[in-house]
Amino acid sequence: MHPVPTNEKNKIILALDVPGAEEARDLIRRVGARVGLYKVGLQLFTRCGPDIVKEIRDAGAGVFLDLKFFDIPNTVRHAVESAVALGAEMLTVHLGGGPGMLAAAAQAAQGSDTLVLGVTVLTSWDDATLAAVGCHGSVEDQVVRLARLGGECGIRGLVCSPREITPLRETLGASPILVTPGIRPAWAGADDQKRMLAPAEAVAAGANYLVIGRPITAHADPAAAAQRILDELS
Ligand code: C5P
């Protein structure tokens, strides 16, 4: 793997949604420093484990470990400690895990360079899904409620859909770090994303980081696609 310096000014987080280490290495080799961080999610982590995180970090790049922890506070505290020890620059917990779990997660990362992000409501959910698990009201109200709870418990960043950037900024101001998937440049297909914004639109709305997968990973030339997005952002 070629060395890939972490570039904190680069807002692009590349989702490594690939089956294994070989595919991940190939993408990283091709895209290189055109992205700021690499997102390792459930698929790749379940196959390759912490070794893939170490490998990416050893190559000089940063990792967003997107495992969406949701468990009792003691278990999540120790899981966050493990992710911090691995050197993840960002990790995720479900805000629905409640105050005790969120405070435990925030405390476990305190004093480290790891940013704990709270996942509000998954974008695959709608008002009917919320009602099915006993939450009555709109997705937007639930997103804002959970984001507030996260802030009260020391969670400084949020994963949200592009549609939620404006209500979150209106209610919580500039301080939370917003990380947004559902990004589609005008020249890319929608795939299964339904509520999308173009990269520059999401940044203009207040996103701090953009999680981008298939517009880069499924492109015939991933490096060119990443460069085109970077150019659109600058
Ligand atoms: O390929 P695409 O750009 O749609 O990938 C988006 C990435 O963001 C995927 O890794 C997906 O799991 C993740 N994600 C999402 N919607 C959320 C949370 C995460 O699309 N609400």
Tab-separated table of C-alpha atoms and ligand atoms in Angstrom:
chain	number	residue	atom	x	y	z
A	1	MET	CA	0.000	0.000	0.000
A	2	HIS	CA	1.307	3.489	-0.800
A	3	PRO	CA	1.611	6.020	2.022
A	4	VAL	CA	-1.506	8.184	2.146
A	5	PRO	CA	-1.153	11.274	4.322
A	6	THR	CA	-4.207	12.295	6.313
A	7	ASN	CA	-5.292	15.713	5.132
A	8	GLU	CA	-7.428	17.392	7.749
A	9	LYS	CA	-8.556	20.052	5.293
A	10	ASN	CA	-10.004	17.391	3.006
A	11	LYS	CA	-13.704	16.890	3.743
A	12	ILE	CA	-14.141	13.682	1.759
A	13	ILE	CA	-14.515	10.418	3.668
A	14	LEU	CA	-14.363	7.455	1.292
A	15	ALA	CA	-16.664	4.569	2.286
A	16	LEU	CA	-14.671	1.349	1.806
A	17	ASP	CA	-17.804	-0.754	1.237
A	18	VAL	CA	-15.880	-3.650	-0.304
A	19	PRO	CA	-15.802	-7.370	0.504
A	20	GLY	CA	-12.181	-7.704	1.593
A	21	ALA	CA	-8.692	-6.341	2.166
A	22	GLU	CA	-7.529	-6.770	-1.444
A	23	GLU	CA	-10.344	-4.613	-2.816
A	24	ALA	CA	-9.762	-2.033	-0.061
A	25	ARG	CA	-6.014	-1.901	-0.825
A	26	ASP	CA	-6.712	-1.479	-4.519
A	27	LEU	CA	-9.054	1.463	-3.919
A	28	ILE	CA	-6.664	3.140	-1.490
A	29	ARG	CA	-3.774	2.678	-3.926
A	30	ARG	CA	-5.795	4.348	-6.659
A	31	VAL	CA	-7.458	7.161	-4.713
A	32	GLY	CA	-4.569	7.959	-2.361
A	33	ALA	CA	-4.501	11.362	-0.686
A	34	ARG	CA	-7.450	12.689	-2.714
A	35	VAL	CA	-9.654	11.811	0.265
A	36	GLY	CA	-9.173	12.840	3.890
A	37	LEU	CA	-10.296	9.655	5.672
A	38	TYR	CA	-11.292	6.090	4.874
A	39	LYS	CA	-14.495	4.691	6.388
A	40	VAL	CA	-14.315	1.078	7.547
A	41	GLY	CA	-17.800	-0.259	8.194
A	42	LEU	CA	-19.422	-3.480	9.305
A	43	GLN	CA	-18.775	-5.399	6.072
A	44	LEU	CA	-15.028	-4.836	5.878
A	45	PHE	CA	-14.427	-4.933	9.649
A	46	THR	CA	-16.322	-8.196	10.091
A	47	ARG	CA	-14.184	-9.759	7.360
A	48	CYS	CA	-10.765	-8.253	8.149
A	49	GLY	CA	-10.959	-7.088	11.780
A	50	PRO	CA	-8.631	-4.537	13.400
A	51	ASP	CA	-5.803	-5.538	11.032
A	52	ILE	CA	-7.342	-3.556	8.177
A	53	VAL	CA	-7.592	-0.470	10.401
A	54	LYS	CA	-3.945	-0.875	11.426
A	55	GLU	CA	-2.901	-1.380	7.811
A	56	ILE	CA	-4.609	1.803	6.628
A	57	ARG	CA	-3.159	3.759	9.561
A	58	ASP	CA	0.308	2.336	9.008
A	59	ALA	CA	0.079	3.611	5.420
A	60	GLY	CA	-0.385	7.098	6.854
A	61	ALA	CA	-4.136	7.535	6.332
A	62	GLY	CA	-6.926	8.123	8.849
A	63	VAL	CA	-9.810	5.771	9.612
A	64	PHE	CA	-13.462	6.445	10.423
A	65	LEU	CA	-14.561	3.244	12.195
A	66	ASP	CA	-18.295	3.058	11.487
A	67	LEU	CA	-19.511	0.180	13.673
A	68	LYS	CA	-22.496	2.039	15.204
A	69	PHE	CA	-22.162	0.790	18.787
A	70	PHE	CA	-25.427	0.264	20.737
A	71	ASP	CA	-25.171	-1.725	23.978
A	72	ILE	CA	-25.045	-1.303	27.741
A	73	PRO	CA	-22.792	1.534	28.931
A	74	ASN	CA	-20.026	-0.741	30.244
A	75	THR	CA	-19.752	-2.646	26.942
A	76	VAL	CA	-19.750	0.517	24.839
A	77	ARG	CA	-17.178	2.184	27.117
A	78	HIS	CA	-14.766	-0.699	26.513
A	79	ALA	CA	-15.545	-0.895	22.799
A	80	VAL	CA	-14.783	2.833	22.446
A	81	GLU	CA	-11.547	2.359	24.409
A	82	SER	CA	-10.558	-0.370	21.938
A	83	ALA	CA	-11.348	1.848	18.944
A	84	VAL	CA	-9.356	4.700	20.496
A	85	ALA	CA	-6.423	2.319	21.034
A	86	LEU	CA	-6.643	1.340	17.356
A	87	GLY	CA	-6.205	4.999	16.470
A	88	ALA	CA	-9.573	5.546	14.751
A	89	GLU	CA	-10.033	9.249	14.043
A	90	MET	CA	-13.838	8.923	14.175
A	91	LEU	CA	-16.239	6.234	15.399
A	92	THR	CA	-20.005	5.945	15.643
A	93	VAL	CA	-22.526	5.140	18.374
A	94	HIS	CA	-26.337	5.130	18.078
A	95	LEU	CA	-27.788	8.124	19.913
A	96	GLY	CA	-30.809	5.927	20.712
A	97	GLY	CA	-28.536	4.034	23.114
A	98	GLY	CA	-29.537	6.585	25.757
A	99	PRO	CA	-27.823	8.962	28.192
A	100	GLY	CA	-25.791	6.400	30.164
A	101	MET	CA	-24.356	4.777	27.058
A	102	LEU	CA	-23.613	8.124	25.381
A	103	ALA	CA	-21.858	9.545	28.434
A	104	ALA	CA	-19.800	6.343	28.722
A	105	ALA	CA	-18.796	6.619	25.051
A	106	ALA	CA	-17.867	10.295	25.372
A	107	GLN	CA	-15.840	9.651	28.550
A	108	ALA	CA	-13.999	6.720	26.992
A	109	ALA	CA	-12.758	8.948	24.149
A	110	GLN	CA	-12.015	11.989	26.305
A	111	GLY	CA	-8.444	13.204	26.023
A	112	SER	CA	-7.865	11.166	22.843
A	113	ASP	CA	-7.795	12.281	19.212
A	114	THR	CA	-10.870	10.138	18.419
A	115	LEU	CA	-14.121	11.946	17.651
A	116	VAL	CA	-17.281	10.098	18.768
A	117	LEU	CA	-20.133	10.654	16.302
A	118	GLY	CA	-23.766	10.009	17.239
A	119	VAL	CA	-26.013	8.419	14.628
A	120	THR	CA	-29.408	10.118	14.792
A	121	VAL	CA	-32.098	8.218	12.820
A	122	LEU	CA	-30.961	5.938	10.008
A	123	THR	CA	-31.880	7.319	6.600
A	124	SER	CA	-33.551	4.018	5.755
A	125	TRP	CA	-36.207	4.879	8.391
A	126	ASP	CA	-39.356	6.948	7.900
A	127	ASP	CA	-42.124	8.110	10.274
A	128	ALA	CA	-43.831	4.686	10.010
A	129	THR	CA	-40.601	2.886	11.047
A	130	LEU	CA	-40.306	5.158	14.070
A	131	ALA	CA	-43.950	4.453	15.016
A	132	ALA	CA	-43.323	0.705	14.682
A	133	VAL	CA	-40.715	0.919	17.467
A	134	GLY	CA	-42.946	3.122	19.632
A	135	CYS	CA	-41.671	6.635	18.752
A	136	HIS	CA	-44.515	8.866	17.671
A	137	GLY	CA	-43.701	12.028	15.759
A	138	SER	CA	-41.652	12.902	12.720
A	139	VAL	CA	-38.171	11.705	11.827
A	140	GLU	CA	-36.982	15.310	11.870
A	141	ASP	CA	-38.234	15.880	15.446
A	142	GLN	CA	-36.578	12.644	16.556
A	143	VAL	CA	-33.288	13.598	14.870
A	144	VAL	CA	-33.208	16.952	16.674
A	145	ARG	CA	-34.244	15.377	20.004
A	146	LEU	CA	-31.495	12.736	19.779
A	147	ALA	CA	-28.900	15.274	18.644
A	148	ARG	CA	-29.700	17.456	21.687
A	149	LEU	CA	-29.402	14.441	23.967
A	150	GLY	CA	-26.038	13.613	22.428
A	151	GLY	CA	-24.785	17.145	23.049
A	152	GLU	CA	-25.918	16.993	26.700
A	153	CYS	CA	-23.939	13.747	27.104
A	154	GLY	CA	-20.731	15.093	25.555
A	155	ILE	CA	-21.124	13.761	21.988
A	156	ARG	CA	-19.569	16.418	19.739
A	157	GLY	CA	-20.340	15.090	16.281
A	158	LEU	CA	-23.361	13.747	14.424
A	159	VAL	CA	-24.027	11.592	11.385
A	160	CYS	CA	-27.048	12.995	9.589
A	161	SER	CA	-28.712	12.983	6.192
A	162	PRO	CA	-28.200	16.075	4.014
A	163	ARG	CA	-31.868	16.903	4.600
A	164	GLU	CA	-31.224	17.265	8.327
A	165	ILE	CA	-28.283	19.670	8.136
A	166	THR	CA	-30.451	22.803	8.138
A	167	PRO	CA	-32.759	21.876	11.076
A	168	LEU	CA	-29.727	20.720	13.089
A	169	ARG	CA	-27.807	23.937	12.436
A	170	GLU	CA	-30.932	26.003	13.225
A	171	THR	CA	-31.477	24.305	16.575
A	172	LEU	CA	-27.935	23.436	17.690
A	173	GLY	CA	-25.857	26.135	15.996
A	174	ALA	CA	-22.365	25.808	14.592
A	175	SER	CA	-20.739	23.623	17.220
A	176	PRO	CA	-21.652	19.997	16.329
A	177	ILE	CA	-19.447	18.420	13.674
A	178	LEU	CA	-21.826	17.148	10.981
A	179	VAL	CA	-20.835	14.135	8.881
A	180	THR	CA	-23.176	13.493	5.980
A	181	PRO	CA	-23.686	10.533	3.672
A	182	GLY	CA	-26.246	10.701	0.832
A	183	ILE	CA	-23.874	12.771	-1.333
A	184	ARG	CA	-24.207	12.675	-5.106
A	185	PRO	CA	-22.374	14.895	-7.607
A	186	ALA	CA	-24.612	15.921	-10.511
A	187	TRP	CA	-22.680	13.526	-12.802
A	188	ALA	CA	-23.189	10.425	-10.599
A	189	GLY	CA	-26.169	8.081	-10.402
A	190	ALA	CA	-28.453	8.092	-7.341
A	191	ASP	CA	-28.078	4.323	-6.646
A	192	ASP	CA	-30.374	3.615	-3.669
A	193	GLN	CA	-29.972	7.048	-2.058
A	194	LYS	CA	-33.224	9.000	-2.053
A	195	ARG	CA	-32.460	12.240	-0.238
A	196	MET	CA	-29.234	13.531	-1.716
A	197	LEU	CA	-27.254	16.724	-2.072
A	198	ALA	CA	-24.301	17.483	-4.316
A	199	PRO	CA	-20.978	17.839	-2.438
A	200	ALA	CA	-20.790	21.636	-2.634
A	201	GLU	CA	-24.479	21.961	-1.689
A	202	ALA	CA	-23.969	19.862	1.440
A	203	VAL	CA	-20.941	21.928	2.494
A	204	ALA	CA	-22.857	25.161	1.816
A	205	ALA	CA	-25.704	23.851	4.001
A	206	GLY	CA	-23.273	23.281	6.878
A	207	ALA	CA	-21.789	19.772	6.535
A	208	ASN	CA	-18.231	19.410	7.889
A	209	TYR	CA	-17.427	16.047	6.273
A	210	LEU	CA	-18.970	14.142	3.361
A	211	VAL	CA	-19.198	10.341	3.323
A	212	ILE	CA	-18.974	9.261	-0.301
A	213	GLY	CA	-18.975	5.708	-1.608
A	214	ARG	CA	-20.173	4.607	-5.002
A	215	PRO	CA	-19.674	7.885	-6.922
A	216	ILE	CA	-15.958	7.148	-6.346
A	217	THR	CA	-15.738	3.401	-5.702
A	218	ALA	CA	-17.966	2.330	-8.614
A	219	HIS	CA	-16.447	4.841	-11.047
A	220	ALA	CA	-14.258	3.460	-13.848
A	221	ASP	CA	-11.507	5.814	-12.611
A	222	PRO	CA	-11.910	6.296	-8.836
A	223	ALA	CA	-8.961	8.713	-8.628
A	224	ALA	CA	-10.450	10.965	-11.309
A	225	ALA	CA	-13.866	10.881	-9.615
A	226	ALA	CA	-12.354	11.854	-6.247
A	227	GLN	CA	-10.327	14.632	-7.906
A	228	ARG	CA	-13.421	15.954	-9.679
A	229	ILE	CA	-15.291	16.167	-6.358
A	230	LEU	CA	-12.310	17.894	-4.719
A	231	ASP	CA	-12.232	20.412	-7.562
A	232	GLU	CA	-15.965	21.046	-7.180
A	233	LEU	CA	-15.420	21.752	-3.485
A	234	SER	CA	-12.535	24.161	-3.912
B	1	C5P	O1	-22.197	4.585	-1.969
B	1	C5P	P1	-22.750	5.681	-1.134
B	1	C5P	O2	-22.122	7.034	-1.396
B	1	C5P	O3	-24.258	5.724	-1.128
B	1	C5P	O4	-22.279	5.281	0.344
B	1	C5P	C1	-22.709	5.977	1.472
B	1	C5P	C2	-22.090	5.405	2.685
B	1	C5P	O5	-22.667	6.039	3.816
B	1	C5P	C3	-22.322	3.911	2.905
B	1	C5P	O6	-21.180	3.396	3.616
B	1	C5P	C4	-23.545	3.860	3.784
B	1	C5P	O7	-23.576	2.716	4.601
B	1	C5P	C5	-23.323	5.098	4.638
B	1	C5P	N1	-24.521	5.642	5.223
B	1	C5P	C6	-25.620	6.065	4.493
B	1	C5P	N2	-26.716	6.577	5.147
B	1	C5P	C7	-26.705	6.693	6.468
B	1	C5P	C8	-25.598	6.295	7.218
B	1	C5P	C9	-24.508	5.761	6.553
B	1	C5P	O8	-25.639	5.982	3.282
B	1	C5P	N3	-27.715	7.229	7.087
